[in-house]
Amino acid sequence: MKFSFFSSATALSALIATVSIVKGDDVLQIHGSGTTNPTKCIWLIMQDFMERTKLPTKFTYRGVGSSTGQFEFMGTNHTGDFAYVPWNYFGSGDIPFSQENYELLNSNGDEFYQMPFVMGAISVFHNIPGVPGGAGGLKLTPCALAKIFRAQIQYWDDPEIVSLNDHIASTLKEKKLPIKVARRVLGSSSTATFTQYLHESTQLDCPDTWPKVTSSGEKLVGKVIDWDDTTLPCQGSGGVTDCIRDNEGAIGYIDAGHGNDEGLAEIELRNLAGIYQSSREAAEAGVAAAAGDTLPSRADGDFSGVQLLNQPGEATWPMVAMSYFYVRKDLSYIPNVAERSLLLEFLGAFYDPDVIDECRQFGFVPVGATVNAIAKEALSELKDSLPADAPTWTYEVDTIKGGGQEDYVISSKRRTYAEYERTSLLQDQMALMARVAEMEATMKVNALVSDDKVVYTQSEADRITAALALSSLSIVLWGVAILYLLAKKLCGI
């Protein structure tokens, strides 16, 4: 373990980020692309590296989906001679490479590692006015969910939905409220995970509802499938969020951390043990429980057979995705040896518990000890393969007089004022959120009292809680705005 110098951050950091301007030739650059699900986690650690290094560095990551991440990592015919040269320094995805593409790259001599770094829940969210998320809201069986996404159930007061949620019919503002299905466009690991889950979880009770391929040849499982014409095509995780939020009666799948951060109402799903729960209720233990024994023993192995869906266990979440980094064994396509060693240092941070724990705030669970060891072994092999003139990056925890100012030192003493303020604001925000949670618990207790005190329904309590949370966030945002205006005036930015 190195040390914990990485500051916590939220989306608020974008409002007060600083920019360094240096000559392009002097900047060490690291670029990646892929899955949108853990983007906040990746961006956070990238930002911290840029703030802690003495030499100017530029880290970028494009959240473009797992399919594009794999495409750009393979680099098929990228240089015009079918040499499979990657577009980026690393790729990332929530699905492993297919056996076909794994064998294709290896047979061409382009061996690579697939290193899992976090696990996260994929969940389903809705926008039914008056129906809260989680317990007491909406629950669906795999069969009902599959019928909704195939447009076989088209209204929220359909008898199959009402039979599972007897309060729905009386809650709806209008009868026959249309269901609007939001789904991803282009190749998406979330689509691959969700459609595979629908196929596997319906085989016992309604096998004809979600086959891999229909009798008419429609593909229903994979990163890209044949959706019904009535569905809403949405671009990326943010697009699905907007599709759900902007359309009454909408339903869509998205990574649970993103959906919950955006305040969407989550549906309780039935797991293999027959237990209905939301990803919040399943929590970290429910996500971690999905990891079975199907992982290869080495990071250069074939991960295409890894199974994380519909695993046994009462608390197990039924739809879990594992995010991978893709890294070539031969890094010679990166001309700057300092960038090669910096890339490995950056990827290694995701296996330091003090660093990766920062990503829990985004709903992700670090991989277990066994997977962590597999990834560290791969990184060790990559470091051993670096040329002799590649610099070694070191860390300054306690003050190192003179040595802490060397070029290739990542220092906990080197901070920016913006990062300092982010940390302070986050601490204030966490305190406010704790206060909101305390008030929420008090309201739920009071709601059970039936004397002269006010009795709150779950829906009313949820609305009050949301109002308190928004008020707390407003205080923080005003603080950020004031800091930005002061910085603009004092620094001329």
Coordinates of C-alpha atoms in Angstrom, one line a residue:
M1 CA 0.0 0.0 0.0
K2 CA 1.4 3.4 -0.9
F3 CA -0.6 6.0 1.0
S4 CA -3.9 7.9 0.9
F5 CA -3.3 11.3 -0.6
F6 CA -6.2 11.2 -3.0
S7 CA -8.8 13.7 -2.1
S8 CA -12.5 12.9 -2.3
A9 CA -14.3 14.8 -5.0
T10 CA -17.8 15.1 -6.5
A11 CA -19.2 16.7 -9.6
L12 CA -18.8 20.0 -7.9
S13 CA -15.0 19.8 -8.6
A14 CA -15.7 20.7 -12.2
L15 CA -16.9 24.1 -11.2
I16 CA -13.6 25.1 -9.5
A17 CA -11.1 23.1 -11.5
T18 CA -7.8 24.8 -12.4
V19 CA -6.0 24.8 -15.7
S20 CA -2.3 24.7 -16.3
I21 CA -0.9 25.9 -19.6
V22 CA 2.4 24.5 -20.7
K23 CA 4.2 23.7 -23.9
G24 CA 2.7 20.6 -25.5
D25 CA 6.2 18.9 -25.8
D26 CA 6.7 19.2 -22.0
V27 CA 3.5 17.4 -21.0
L28 CA 3.4 13.7 -20.1
Q29 CA 0.1 12.4 -21.5
I30 CA -2.1 9.4 -20.7
H31 CA -5.3 8.8 -22.7
G32 CA -8.0 6.1 -22.4
S33 CA -11.5 5.4 -23.5
G34 CA -14.3 3.0 -22.8
T35 CA -17.2 2.3 -20.5
T36 CA -19.2 5.2 -19.1
N37 CA -20.1 3.5 -15.8
P38 CA -17.0 4.2 -13.7
T39 CA -16.1 7.5 -15.4
K40 CA -16.3 9.5 -12.2
C41 CA -14.0 7.1 -10.5
I42 CA -11.4 7.3 -13.3
W43 CA -11.7 11.0 -13.7
L44 CA -11.2 11.5 -9.9
I45 CA -8.0 9.6 -9.8
M46 CA -6.7 11.2 -13.0
Q47 CA -7.3 14.6 -11.5
D48 CA -5.5 13.7 -8.4
F49 CA -2.4 12.5 -10.4
M50 CA -2.3 15.7 -12.3
E51 CA -2.4 17.7 -9.1
R52 CA 0.3 15.7 -7.3
T53 CA 3.0 15.4 -10.0
K54 CA 5.7 18.0 -10.4
L55 CA 6.1 17.5 -14.1
P56 CA 3.1 18.7 -16.1
T57 CA 0.8 15.8 -16.9
K58 CA -2.4 15.5 -18.9
F59 CA -4.8 12.6 -18.3
T60 CA -7.9 12.2 -20.3
Y61 CA -10.6 9.5 -20.5
R62 CA -13.5 9.5 -22.9
G63 CA -16.7 7.8 -21.6
V64 CA -17.9 6.4 -24.9
G65 CA -19.2 2.9 -24.0
S66 CA -17.5 -0.5 -23.6
S67 CA -17.9 -1.4 -27.3
T68 CA -16.1 1.7 -28.5
G69 CA -13.5 1.2 -25.8
Q70 CA -12.7 -2.3 -27.1
F71 CA -12.8 -1.2 -30.7
E72 CA -10.2 1.6 -30.0
F73 CA -8.1 -0.7 -27.9
M74 CA -7.9 -3.3 -30.7
G75 CA -7.1 -0.7 -33.2
T76 CA -8.1 -2.9 -36.1
N77 CA -6.6 -1.4 -39.3
H78 CA -6.1 1.8 -37.4
T79 CA -2.8 2.6 -39.2
G80 CA -4.0 1.2 -42.5
D81 CA -1.9 -1.9 -42.5
F82 CA -4.0 -4.2 -40.2
A83 CA -1.4 -3.9 -37.5
Y84 CA -3.9 -3.6 -34.6
V85 CA -2.3 -0.5 -33.1
P86 CA -4.4 0.9 -30.2
W87 CA -5.9 4.4 -30.5
N88 CA -5.3 5.0 -26.8
Y89 CA -2.8 4.0 -24.1
F90 CA -5.5 1.9 -22.3
G91 CA -9.1 0.8 -22.8
S92 CA -11.8 0.0 -20.3
G93 CA -15.1 -1.9 -20.4
D94 CA -17.7 -3.5 -18.3
I95 CA -17.5 -6.7 -20.3
P96 CA -14.5 -8.9 -21.1
F97 CA -13.3 -9.4 -24.6
S98 CA -15.2 -12.1 -26.5
Q99 CA -13.4 -15.3 -27.0
E100 CA -13.2 -14.5 -30.8
N101 CA -11.5 -11.1 -30.3
Y102 CA -9.3 -12.4 -27.5
E103 CA -8.0 -15.2 -29.8
L104 CA -7.7 -12.8 -32.7
L105 CA -5.4 -10.4 -30.9
N106 CA -3.3 -13.1 -29.3
S107 CA -2.9 -15.0 -32.6
N108 CA -1.7 -11.7 -34.2
G109 CA 1.0 -11.5 -31.5
D110 CA -0.8 -8.6 -29.6
E111 CA -1.1 -10.2 -26.2
F112 CA -2.9 -8.1 -23.6
Y113 CA -4.1 -8.1 -20.0
Q114 CA -7.7 -7.7 -18.8
M115 CA -7.6 -6.3 -15.2
P116 CA -10.9 -6.0 -13.3
F117 CA -10.8 -3.0 -10.9
V118 CA -14.4 -2.3 -9.6
M119 CA -17.8 -4.0 -9.5
G120 CA -21.1 -2.2 -9.7
A121 CA -24.8 -2.9 -9.9
I122 CA -26.8 -2.4 -13.1
S123 CA -30.4 -1.5 -12.1
V124 CA -33.7 -0.3 -13.5
F125 CA -35.3 3.1 -12.8
H126 CA -38.7 4.6 -13.5
N127 CA -40.6 7.9 -13.7
I128 CA -44.1 7.1 -12.5
P129 CA -45.5 10.2 -10.8
G130 CA -46.4 9.5 -7.1
V131 CA -44.5 6.2 -7.0
P132 CA -41.3 6.4 -4.9
G133 CA -38.2 4.3 -5.4
G134 CA -37.1 1.4 -3.3
A135 CA -39.3 -0.3 -0.7
G136 CA -43.0 0.6 -1.0
G137 CA -42.5 1.7 -4.5
L138 CA -42.5 -0.6 -7.5
K139 CA -41.3 -4.2 -7.8
L140 CA -41.1 -6.4 -10.9
T141 CA -40.4 -10.0 -11.7
P142 CA -38.0 -10.9 -14.5
C143 CA -40.9 -11.9 -16.7
A144 CA -42.8 -8.7 -16.2
L145 CA -39.6 -6.7 -16.8
A146 CA -38.9 -8.6 -20.0
K147 CA -42.5 -8.1 -21.3
I148 CA -42.2 -4.4 -20.6
F149 CA -39.0 -4.0 -22.5
R150 CA -40.4 -6.0 -25.5
A151 CA -43.5 -3.8 -25.5
Q152 CA -45.8 -6.7 -24.6
I153 CA -46.9 -4.8 -21.5
Q154 CA -47.6 -1.2 -22.5
Y155 CA -49.4 0.4 -19.6
W156 CA -48.5 0.8 -15.9
D157 CA -51.9 -0.5 -14.7
D158 CA -51.5 -3.7 -16.6
P159 CA -52.9 -6.6 -14.5
E160 CA -49.5 -8.3 -14.3
I161 CA -47.9 -5.2 -12.8
V162 CA -50.9 -4.5 -10.5
S163 CA -50.8 -8.1 -9.2
L164 CA -47.3 -7.4 -7.9
N165 CA -48.1 -3.8 -6.7
D166 CA -51.7 -3.5 -5.6
H167 CA -51.2 0.2 -4.8
I168 CA -50.2 1.2 -8.3
A169 CA -53.7 1.5 -9.8
S170 CA -54.8 3.9 -7.1
T171 CA -51.6 5.9 -7.2
L172 CA -51.6 6.6 -11.0
K173 CA -52.8 10.1 -12.0
E174 CA -54.4 8.6 -15.1
K175 CA -55.5 5.2 -16.2
K176 CA -53.6 3.5 -19.0
L177 CA -50.5 5.6 -18.3
P178 CA -48.2 4.5 -21.2
I179 CA -44.9 2.9 -20.5
K180 CA -42.0 4.5 -22.4
V181 CA -38.9 2.3 -22.6
A182 CA -35.6 4.1 -22.5
R183 CA -32.6 2.1 -23.9
R184 CA -29.0 2.7 -24.9
V185 CA -27.9 3.2 -28.5
L186 CA -24.6 2.0 -30.1
G187 CA -22.7 -0.8 -28.4
S188 CA -23.2 -0.8 -24.6
S189 CA -22.0 -3.1 -21.9
S190 CA -25.0 -2.1 -19.8
T191 CA -27.2 -3.4 -22.7
A192 CA -25.2 -6.6 -22.9
T193 CA -25.5 -7.1 -19.1
F194 CA -29.2 -6.2 -19.0
T195 CA -30.3 -8.3 -22.0
Q196 CA -28.3 -11.3 -20.8
Y197 CA -29.9 -11.0 -17.4
L198 CA -33.4 -10.9 -19.0
H199 CA -32.6 -14.0 -21.0
E200 CA -31.2 -16.0 -18.1
S201 CA -33.7 -15.0 -15.5
T202 CA -36.7 -15.8 -17.6
Q203 CA -35.8 -19.3 -18.7
L204 CA -37.6 -21.1 -15.8
D205 CA -40.9 -19.2 -15.8
C206 CA -41.4 -17.7 -19.2
P207 CA -38.6 -18.9 -21.6
D208 CA -40.3 -17.5 -24.7
T209 CA -40.4 -14.0 -23.4
W210 CA -36.7 -13.1 -24.0
P211 CA -34.9 -15.6 -26.2
K212 CA -31.4 -14.9 -27.6
V213 CA -32.9 -14.8 -31.0
T214 CA -36.7 -14.7 -31.9
S215 CA -38.3 -17.0 -34.4
S216 CA -38.3 -14.0 -36.9
G217 CA -34.6 -13.5 -36.5
E218 CA -34.5 -10.5 -34.1
K219 CA -31.5 -10.5 -31.8
L220 CA -32.3 -9.9 -28.2
V221 CA -29.1 -10.4 -26.3
G222 CA -25.8 -8.5 -26.8
K223 CA -24.3 -5.0 -26.8
V224 CA -26.6 -4.0 -29.7
I225 CA -30.0 -5.7 -30.1
D226 CA -33.1 -5.3 -32.2
W227 CA -35.4 -3.1 -30.0
D228 CA -39.1 -2.5 -30.6
D229 CA -39.7 0.6 -32.7
T230 CA -41.6 2.3 -29.8
T231 CA -38.6 2.5 -27.5
L232 CA -36.7 5.7 -26.8
P233 CA -33.0 5.6 -28.1
C234 CA -30.8 7.4 -25.6
Q235 CA -27.0 8.2 -25.8
G236 CA -24.9 7.0 -22.9
S237 CA -25.7 6.9 -19.2
G238 CA -26.5 10.6 -19.1
G239 CA -28.8 10.2 -22.1
V240 CA -30.8 7.4 -20.4
T241 CA -31.0 9.5 -17.3
D242 CA -32.5 12.4 -19.3
C243 CA -34.9 10.0 -21.2
I244 CA -36.3 8.7 -17.9
R245 CA -36.5 12.1 -16.2
D246 CA -38.0 13.9 -19.1
N247 CA -40.8 11.4 -19.9
E248 CA -43.6 10.5 -17.5
G249 CA -44.1 6.8 -17.4
A250 CA -40.5 6.1 -18.6
I251 CA -38.4 3.1 -17.5
G252 CA -34.8 2.4 -18.3
Y253 CA -31.7 0.5 -17.2
I254 CA -28.5 2.2 -16.1
D255 CA -25.6 1.7 -13.6
A256 CA -27.1 2.0 -10.2
G257 CA -24.6 4.5 -8.8
H258 CA -25.4 6.9 -11.6
G259 CA -29.2 6.5 -11.3
N260 CA -29.2 6.9 -7.5
D261 CA -26.9 10.0 -7.7
E262 CA -29.3 11.5 -10.2
G263 CA -32.3 10.9 -7.8
L264 CA -34.1 8.5 -10.1
A265 CA -36.7 6.2 -8.6
E266 CA -35.3 2.6 -8.5
I267 CA -37.3 -0.5 -9.0
E268 CA -37.0 -3.5 -6.7
L269 CA -36.0 -6.6 -8.6
R270 CA -36.4 -10.2 -7.7
N271 CA -33.1 -12.1 -7.3
L272 CA -32.5 -15.8 -7.7
A273 CA -33.5 -16.5 -4.1
G274 CA -36.9 -14.8 -4.7
I275 CA -36.1 -11.7 -2.6
Y276 CA -37.2 -8.3 -3.9
Q277 CA -34.8 -5.5 -3.2
S278 CA -33.2 -2.4 -4.7
S279 CA -29.5 -2.1 -5.3
R280 CA -29.4 0.3 -2.3
E281 CA -31.0 -2.4 -0.1
A282 CA -28.6 -5.0 -1.4
A283 CA -25.7 -2.6 -0.8
E284 CA -22.0 -3.5 -1.2
A285 CA -22.4 -7.1 0.1
G286 CA -25.0 -7.9 -2.5
V287 CA -22.8 -6.7 -5.3
A288 CA -19.7 -8.4 -4.0
A289 CA -21.6 -11.7 -3.5
A290 CA -22.2 -11.9 -7.3
A291 CA -18.5 -12.7 -7.9
G292 CA -18.1 -16.4 -8.3
D293 CA -15.2 -18.8 -9.2
T294 CA -15.3 -18.3 -12.9
L295 CA -12.4 -15.9 -13.1
P296 CA -9.1 -17.0 -14.9
S297 CA -6.0 -17.3 -12.7
R298 CA -4.1 -14.7 -14.7
A299 CA -4.9 -11.3 -16.2
D300 CA -3.8 -12.5 -19.7
G301 CA -6.4 -15.3 -19.6
D302 CA -9.7 -15.5 -21.4
F303 CA -12.4 -13.8 -19.3
S304 CA -15.3 -14.4 -21.7
G305 CA -16.7 -17.1 -19.5
V306 CA -17.0 -14.9 -16.3
Q307 CA -20.5 -15.1 -14.9
L308 CA -21.8 -12.4 -12.6
L309 CA -25.6 -12.5 -13.3
N310 CA -28.4 -14.1 -11.3
Q311 CA -26.0 -15.7 -8.8
P312 CA -27.3 -17.5 -5.7
G313 CA -27.7 -15.8 -2.2
E314 CA -30.5 -14.0 -0.4
A315 CA -28.7 -10.7 -0.5
T316 CA -27.1 -11.1 -3.9
W317 CA -27.9 -8.4 -6.5
P318 CA -28.9 -10.1 -9.7
M319 CA -27.3 -7.8 -12.2
V320 CA -23.7 -7.0 -11.6
A321 CA -21.0 -5.6 -14.0
M322 CA -17.3 -5.8 -13.5
S323 CA -15.2 -3.0 -15.0
Y324 CA -11.9 -4.0 -16.6
F325 CA -8.8 -2.1 -17.8
Y326 CA -7.3 -3.4 -21.1
V327 CA -3.5 -3.0 -21.4
R328 CA -1.1 -4.3 -24.0
K329 CA 1.8 -6.4 -22.9
D330 CA 4.0 -4.6 -25.4
L331 CA 3.9 -0.9 -24.7
S332 CA 6.4 0.1 -27.3
Y333 CA 3.7 1.9 -29.3
I334 CA 3.9 4.6 -26.6
P335 CA 7.1 6.4 -27.7
N336 CA 7.8 8.2 -24.4
V337 CA 9.1 5.7 -21.8
A338 CA 8.2 8.1 -19.0
E339 CA 4.6 7.9 -20.2
R340 CA 4.7 4.1 -20.1
S341 CA 5.9 4.0 -16.5
L342 CA 3.3 6.7 -15.6
L343 CA 0.5 4.7 -17.2
L344 CA 1.5 1.7 -15.0
E345 CA 1.6 3.9 -11.9
F346 CA -1.8 5.3 -12.6
L347 CA -3.4 1.8 -13.2
G348 CA -1.7 0.5 -10.0
A349 CA -3.5 3.2 -8.0
F350 CA -6.8 1.4 -8.6
Y351 CA -5.5 -1.6 -6.6
D352 CA -4.4 0.4 -3.6
P353 CA -7.2 0.1 -1.1
D354 CA -6.7 3.7 0.2
V355 CA -7.2 5.0 -3.3
I356 CA -9.9 2.8 -4.8
D357 CA -12.0 3.3 -1.6
E358 CA -12.6 6.8 -2.9
C359 CA -14.7 5.3 -5.6
R360 CA -17.2 3.9 -3.1
Q361 CA -18.9 7.3 -3.1
F362 CA -20.0 6.6 -6.7
G363 CA -21.6 3.2 -5.8
F364 CA -18.6 1.0 -6.8
V365 CA -17.2 -1.9 -4.9
P366 CA -13.4 -2.7 -5.2
V367 CA -12.5 -6.2 -6.5
G368 CA -11.7 -8.8 -3.9
A369 CA -8.2 -9.9 -2.8
T370 CA -7.8 -12.7 -5.3
V371 CA -8.6 -10.4 -8.3
N372 CA -6.5 -7.6 -6.8
A373 CA -3.5 -10.0 -6.7
I374 CA -4.1 -11.1 -10.3
A375 CA -4.0 -7.5 -11.5
K376 CA -0.9 -6.6 -9.4
E377 CA 0.9 -9.6 -10.9
A378 CA 0.2 -8.3 -14.4
L379 CA 1.4 -4.8 -13.5
S380 CA 4.6 -6.2 -12.0
E381 CA 5.2 -8.1 -15.3
L382 CA 4.6 -4.9 -17.2
K383 CA 7.0 -2.9 -15.1
D384 CA 9.7 -5.6 -15.5
S385 CA 9.4 -5.3 -19.3
L386 CA 10.0 -1.5 -19.3
P387 CA 13.3 -0.4 -20.8
A388 CA 16.2 0.4 -18.5
D389 CA 15.9 4.2 -19.1
A390 CA 12.2 4.3 -18.0
P391 CA 11.9 6.5 -14.9
T392 CA 10.7 5.0 -11.6
W393 CA 8.0 7.1 -9.9
T394 CA 8.2 7.4 -6.1
Y395 CA 5.9 8.9 -3.5
E396 CA 6.4 11.5 -0.8
V397 CA 4.3 10.8 2.3
D398 CA 6.4 12.5 5.0
T399 CA 8.5 15.4 3.9
I400 CA 11.6 14.4 2.0
K401 CA 13.9 17.4 2.0
G402 CA 15.2 18.0 -1.5
G403 CA 14.1 14.6 -2.7
G404 CA 10.4 15.5 -2.7
Q405 CA 11.2 18.0 -5.4
E406 CA 12.6 15.5 -7.8
D407 CA 10.9 15.2 -11.2
Y408 CA 9.4 11.8 -10.8
V409 CA 7.9 12.2 -7.3
I410 CA 4.2 12.1 -6.6
S411 CA 3.8 14.1 -3.5
S412 CA 1.1 14.3 -0.9
K413 CA 2.5 17.7 0.0
R414 CA 1.8 19.1 -3.4
R415 CA -1.8 20.4 -3.5
T416 CA -3.8 23.0 -5.3
Y417 CA -6.1 25.5 -3.6
A418 CA -9.0 24.2 -5.7
E419 CA -8.4 20.7 -4.4
Y420 CA -8.2 21.9 -0.8
E421 CA -11.5 23.7 -1.2
R422 CA -13.1 20.6 -2.9
T423 CA -12.1 18.6 0.2
S424 CA -13.6 21.2 2.6
L425 CA -16.8 21.5 0.6
L426 CA -17.2 17.7 0.4
Q427 CA -16.8 17.4 4.2
D428 CA -19.5 20.0 4.6
Q429 CA -21.7 18.2 2.2
M430 CA -21.3 14.9 3.9
A431 CA -22.2 16.4 7.2
L432 CA -25.4 17.9 5.7
M433 CA -26.2 14.5 4.1
A434 CA -25.8 12.8 7.5
R435 CA -28.1 15.4 9.0
V436 CA -30.7 14.7 6.3
A437 CA -30.5 11.0 6.9
E438 CA -31.0 11.6 10.6
M439 CA -34.1 13.7 9.9
E440 CA -35.4 11.0 7.5
A441 CA -35.1 8.4 10.2
T442 CA -36.9 10.6 12.7
M443 CA -39.8 11.2 10.2
K444 CA -40.2 7.5 9.6
V445 CA -40.5 6.9 13.3
N446 CA -43.0 9.7 13.7
A447 CA -45.0 8.4 10.8
L448 CA -45.8 5.3 12.9
V449 CA -47.3 7.4 15.7
S450 CA -51.1 7.6 15.4
D451 CA -52.0 10.2 18.1
D452 CA -52.4 13.9 17.5
K453 CA -49.0 14.1 15.7
V454 CA -48.9 14.3 11.9
V455 CA -48.7 11.0 10.2
Y456 CA -46.6 10.9 7.0
T457 CA -47.1 8.4 4.2
Q458 CA -43.9 6.9 2.7
S459 CA -44.5 9.1 -0.4
E460 CA -44.8 12.2 1.7
A461 CA -41.7 11.3 3.6
D462 CA -39.8 10.8 0.4
R463 CA -40.8 14.2 -0.9
I464 CA -39.8 15.9 2.3
T465 CA -36.4 14.1 2.3
A466 CA -35.8 15.1 -1.3
A467 CA -36.6 18.7 -0.4
L468 CA -34.1 18.7 2.5
A469 CA -31.5 17.1 0.3
L470 CA -32.0 19.8 -2.4
S471 CA -31.8 22.5 0.2
S472 CA -28.5 21.1 1.5
L473 CA -27.1 20.9 -2.0
S474 CA -28.2 24.4 -2.7
I475 CA -26.1 25.7 0.3
V476 CA -23.0 23.9 -1.1
L477 CA -23.5 25.2 -4.6
W478 CA -23.8 28.7 -3.4
G479 CA -20.5 28.2 -1.6
V480 CA -18.9 27.0 -4.8
A481 CA -20.3 29.9 -6.8
I482 CA -18.8 32.4 -4.3
L483 CA -15.5 30.7 -4.4
Y484 CA -15.5 30.7 -8.2
L485 CA -16.3 34.4 -8.3
L486 CA -13.5 35.2 -5.8
A487 CA -11.0 33.1 -7.8
K488 CA -12.1 34.8 -11.0
K489 CA -11.6 38.3 -9.5
L490 CA -8.3 37.6 -7.7
C491 CA -6.6 35.4 -10.3
G492 CA -8.1 36.8 -13.4
I493 CA -9.5 33.5 -14.7

